[in-house]
CSV table of C-alpha atoms in Angstrom, one decimal:
chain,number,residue,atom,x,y,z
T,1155,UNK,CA,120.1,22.2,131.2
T,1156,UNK,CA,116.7,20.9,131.5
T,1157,UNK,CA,115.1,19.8,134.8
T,1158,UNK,CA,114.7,15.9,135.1
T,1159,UNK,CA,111.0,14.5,135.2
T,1160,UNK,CA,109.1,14.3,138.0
T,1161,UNK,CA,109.6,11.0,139.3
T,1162,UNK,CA,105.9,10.0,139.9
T,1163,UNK,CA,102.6,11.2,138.4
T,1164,UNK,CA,102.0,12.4,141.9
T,1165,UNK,CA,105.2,14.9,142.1
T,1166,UNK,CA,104.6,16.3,139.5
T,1167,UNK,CA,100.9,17.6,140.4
T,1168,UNK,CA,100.8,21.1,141.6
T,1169,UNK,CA,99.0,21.4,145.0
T,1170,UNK,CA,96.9,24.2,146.3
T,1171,UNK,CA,98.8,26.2,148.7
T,1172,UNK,CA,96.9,27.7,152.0
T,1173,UNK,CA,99.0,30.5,153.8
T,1174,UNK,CA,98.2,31.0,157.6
T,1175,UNK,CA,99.3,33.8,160.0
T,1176,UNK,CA,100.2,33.0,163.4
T,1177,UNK,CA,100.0,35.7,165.9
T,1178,UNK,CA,100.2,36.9,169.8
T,1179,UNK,CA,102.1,37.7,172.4
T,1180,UNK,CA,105.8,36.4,173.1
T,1181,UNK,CA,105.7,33.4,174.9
T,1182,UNK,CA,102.2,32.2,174.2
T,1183,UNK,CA,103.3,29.3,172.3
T,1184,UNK,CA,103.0,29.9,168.8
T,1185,UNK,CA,106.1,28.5,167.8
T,1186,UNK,CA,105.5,25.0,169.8
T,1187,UNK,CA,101.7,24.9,168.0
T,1188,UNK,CA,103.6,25.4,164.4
T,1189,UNK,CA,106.2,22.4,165.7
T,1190,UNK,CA,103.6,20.0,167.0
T,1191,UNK,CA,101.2,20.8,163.5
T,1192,UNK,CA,104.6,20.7,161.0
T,1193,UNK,CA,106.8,18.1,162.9
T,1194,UNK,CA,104.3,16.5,165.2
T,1195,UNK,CA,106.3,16.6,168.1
T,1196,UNK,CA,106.8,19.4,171.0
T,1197,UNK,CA,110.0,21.0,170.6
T,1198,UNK,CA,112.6,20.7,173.8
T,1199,UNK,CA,113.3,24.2,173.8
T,1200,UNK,CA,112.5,26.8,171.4
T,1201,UNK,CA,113.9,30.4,171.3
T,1202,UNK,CA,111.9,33.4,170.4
T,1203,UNK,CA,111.0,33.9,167.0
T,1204,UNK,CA,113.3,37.1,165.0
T,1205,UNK,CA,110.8,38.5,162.6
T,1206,UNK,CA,109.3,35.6,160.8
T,1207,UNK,CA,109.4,31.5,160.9
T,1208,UNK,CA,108.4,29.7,158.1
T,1209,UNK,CA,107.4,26.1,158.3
T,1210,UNK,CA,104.9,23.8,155.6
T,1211,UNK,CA,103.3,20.5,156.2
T,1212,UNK,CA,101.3,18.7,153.3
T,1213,UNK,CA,98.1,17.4,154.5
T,1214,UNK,CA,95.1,15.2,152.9
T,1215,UNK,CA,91.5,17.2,153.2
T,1216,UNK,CA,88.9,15.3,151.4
T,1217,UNK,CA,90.8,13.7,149.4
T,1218,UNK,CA,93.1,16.3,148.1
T,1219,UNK,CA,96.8,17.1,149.1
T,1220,UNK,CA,97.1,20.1,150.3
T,1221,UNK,CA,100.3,22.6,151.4
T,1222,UNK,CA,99.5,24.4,154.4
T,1223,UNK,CA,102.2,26.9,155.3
T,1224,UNK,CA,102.2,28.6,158.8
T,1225,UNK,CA,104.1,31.4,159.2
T,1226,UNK,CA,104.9,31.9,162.8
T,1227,UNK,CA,105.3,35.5,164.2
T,1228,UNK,CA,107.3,37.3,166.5
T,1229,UNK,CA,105.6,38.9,169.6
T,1230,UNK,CA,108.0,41.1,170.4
T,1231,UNK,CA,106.9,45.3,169.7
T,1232,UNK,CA,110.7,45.5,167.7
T,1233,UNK,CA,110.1,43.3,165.4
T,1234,UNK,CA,106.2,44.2,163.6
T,1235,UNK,CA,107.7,46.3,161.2
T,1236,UNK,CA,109.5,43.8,160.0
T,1237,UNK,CA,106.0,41.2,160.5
T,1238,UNK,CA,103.6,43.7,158.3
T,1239,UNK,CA,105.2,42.5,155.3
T,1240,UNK,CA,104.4,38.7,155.8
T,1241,UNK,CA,100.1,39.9,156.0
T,1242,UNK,CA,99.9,39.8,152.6
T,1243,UNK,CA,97.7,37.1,150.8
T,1244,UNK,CA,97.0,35.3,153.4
T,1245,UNK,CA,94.4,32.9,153.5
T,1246,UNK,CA,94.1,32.9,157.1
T,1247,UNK,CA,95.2,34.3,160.8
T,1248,UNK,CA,95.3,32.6,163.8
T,1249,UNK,CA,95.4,34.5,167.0
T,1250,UNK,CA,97.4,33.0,169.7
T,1251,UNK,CA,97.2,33.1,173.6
T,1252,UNK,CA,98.3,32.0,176.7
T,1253,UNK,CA,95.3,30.6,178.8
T,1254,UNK,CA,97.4,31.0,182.3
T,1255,UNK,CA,98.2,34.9,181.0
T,1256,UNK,CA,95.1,36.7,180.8
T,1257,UNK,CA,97.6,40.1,179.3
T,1258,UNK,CA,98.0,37.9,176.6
T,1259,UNK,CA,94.2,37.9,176.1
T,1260,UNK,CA,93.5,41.0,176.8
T,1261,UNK,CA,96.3,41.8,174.5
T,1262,UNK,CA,94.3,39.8,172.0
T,1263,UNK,CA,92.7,43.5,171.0
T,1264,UNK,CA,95.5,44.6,170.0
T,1265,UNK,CA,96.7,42.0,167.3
T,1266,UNK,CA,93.1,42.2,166.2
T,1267,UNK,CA,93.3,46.1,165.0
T,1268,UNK,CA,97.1,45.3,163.8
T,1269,UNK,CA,95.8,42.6,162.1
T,1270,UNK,CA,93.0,45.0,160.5
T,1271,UNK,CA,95.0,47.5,159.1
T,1272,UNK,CA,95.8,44.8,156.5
T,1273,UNK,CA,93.2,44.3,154.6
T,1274,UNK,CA,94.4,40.8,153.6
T,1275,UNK,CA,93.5,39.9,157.0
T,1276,UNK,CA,89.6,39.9,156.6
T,1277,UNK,CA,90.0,36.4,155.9
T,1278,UNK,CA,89.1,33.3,157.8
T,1279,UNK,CA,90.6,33.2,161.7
T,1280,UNK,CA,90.8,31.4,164.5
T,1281,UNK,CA,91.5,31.9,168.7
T,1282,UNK,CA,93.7,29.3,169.8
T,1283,UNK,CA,94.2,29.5,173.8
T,1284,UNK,CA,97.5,27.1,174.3
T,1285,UNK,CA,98.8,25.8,177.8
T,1286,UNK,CA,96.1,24.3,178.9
T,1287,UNK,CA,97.7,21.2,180.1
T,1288,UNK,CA,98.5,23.9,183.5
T,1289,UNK,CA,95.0,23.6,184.8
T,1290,UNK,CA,95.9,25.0,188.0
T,1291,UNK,CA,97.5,28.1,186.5
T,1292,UNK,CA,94.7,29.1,184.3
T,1293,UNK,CA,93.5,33.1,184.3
T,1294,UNK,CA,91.5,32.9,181.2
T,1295,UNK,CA,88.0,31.7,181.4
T,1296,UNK,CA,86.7,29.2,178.9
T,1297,UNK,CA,83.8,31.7,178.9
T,1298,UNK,CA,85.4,34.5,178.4
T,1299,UNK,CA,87.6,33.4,175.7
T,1300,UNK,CA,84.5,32.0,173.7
T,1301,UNK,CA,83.0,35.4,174.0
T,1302,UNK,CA,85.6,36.9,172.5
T,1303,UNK,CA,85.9,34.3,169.8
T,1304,UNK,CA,81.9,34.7,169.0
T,1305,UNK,CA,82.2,38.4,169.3
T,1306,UNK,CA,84.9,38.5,166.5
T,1307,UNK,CA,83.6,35.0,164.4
T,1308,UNK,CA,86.3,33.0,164.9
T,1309,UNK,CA,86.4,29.8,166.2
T,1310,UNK,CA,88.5,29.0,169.2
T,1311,UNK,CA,90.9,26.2,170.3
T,1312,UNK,CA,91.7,25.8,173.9
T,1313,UNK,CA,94.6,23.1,173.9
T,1314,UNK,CA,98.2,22.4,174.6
T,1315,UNK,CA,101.2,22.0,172.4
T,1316,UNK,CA,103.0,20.4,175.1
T,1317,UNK,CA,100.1,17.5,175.8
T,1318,UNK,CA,100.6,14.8,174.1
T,1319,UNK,CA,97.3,13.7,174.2
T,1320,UNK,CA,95.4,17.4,173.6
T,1321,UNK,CA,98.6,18.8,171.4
T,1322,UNK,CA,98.5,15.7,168.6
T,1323,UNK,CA,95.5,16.7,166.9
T,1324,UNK,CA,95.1,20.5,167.8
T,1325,UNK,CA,97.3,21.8,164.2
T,1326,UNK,CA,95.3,19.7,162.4
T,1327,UNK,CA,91.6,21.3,163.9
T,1328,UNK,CA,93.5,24.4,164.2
T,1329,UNK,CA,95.4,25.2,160.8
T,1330,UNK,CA,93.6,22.7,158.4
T,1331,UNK,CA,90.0,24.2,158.5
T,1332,UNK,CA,91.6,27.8,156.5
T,1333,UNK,CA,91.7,24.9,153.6
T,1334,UNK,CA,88.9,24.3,153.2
């Protein structure tokens, strides 16, 4: 049986793909920064991520379509084994924590060495420090996180996934610039 044709010009082009780790701590938020990037919207509740979530969003850079697939992570310690496998060829990593935790910052060190033993990891990444529409919860200085961010050349991201206002845009200045 043979496929039917590709209904426009445009379907049938093949677009570059851009493969982007998301990792942290549980509860930092990764899964509601994959939700407001892929479905533009904050989810209402989200449970925590078994293993792996998978989610894609096709986005315009200059002119070109391109896939940009975010594979969100689970936090917890039970379930890296299972996370090691999803490392490979990657195009980028984004770390991910919780500005009004500063254990998930310092736990930052951590993901950072995980995220080293793979050597697919030596790619592009970026700090993104979500929650930062609770101003009067914050632990983690701006400072401090840039430091950090400098220290390891990444660029960081201090915004919220729950903010309208902040969390539109932040997938698309977070995720977007491993495409380039």
């Amino acid at each position: 049986m043979a496929c039917p044709p590709p209904s426009s010009l445009e379907d049938s082009v093949q677009l570059r793909i851009f493969k982007i780790i998301v990792i942290g701590d549980s509860n930092v938020g990764k899964t509601c920064l994959t939700f407001r990037f892929c479905g533009g919207s904050f989810p209402g509740s989200s449970e925590a991520t078994i293993g792996v979530d998978f989610k894609e969003k096709t986005v315009e850079i200059d002119g070109e379509r391109i896939k940009v697939q975010v594979w969100d992570t689970a936090g917890q310690e039970r379930f890296h084994t299972l996370v090691e496998h999803y490392y490979r060829n990657v195009h980028g990593v984004v770390f991910v924590y919780d500005v009004t935790k500063l254990s998930s910052f310092h736990n930052l060190r951590t993901w950072l060495q995980e995220c080293e033993g793979h050597a697919a990891c030596f790619g592009t990444s970026g700090l993104s420090g979500n929650k930062s529409d609770l101003k009067e919860q914050v632990e983690v200085p701006p400072g401090l996180a840039l430091s950090f961010a400098q220290a390891h050349k990444m660029t960081l991201f201090e915004t919220s996934a729950k903010d309208p206002i902040t969390g539109t845009d932040c997938g698309e200045h977070i995720y977007c610039p491993f495409a380039l």
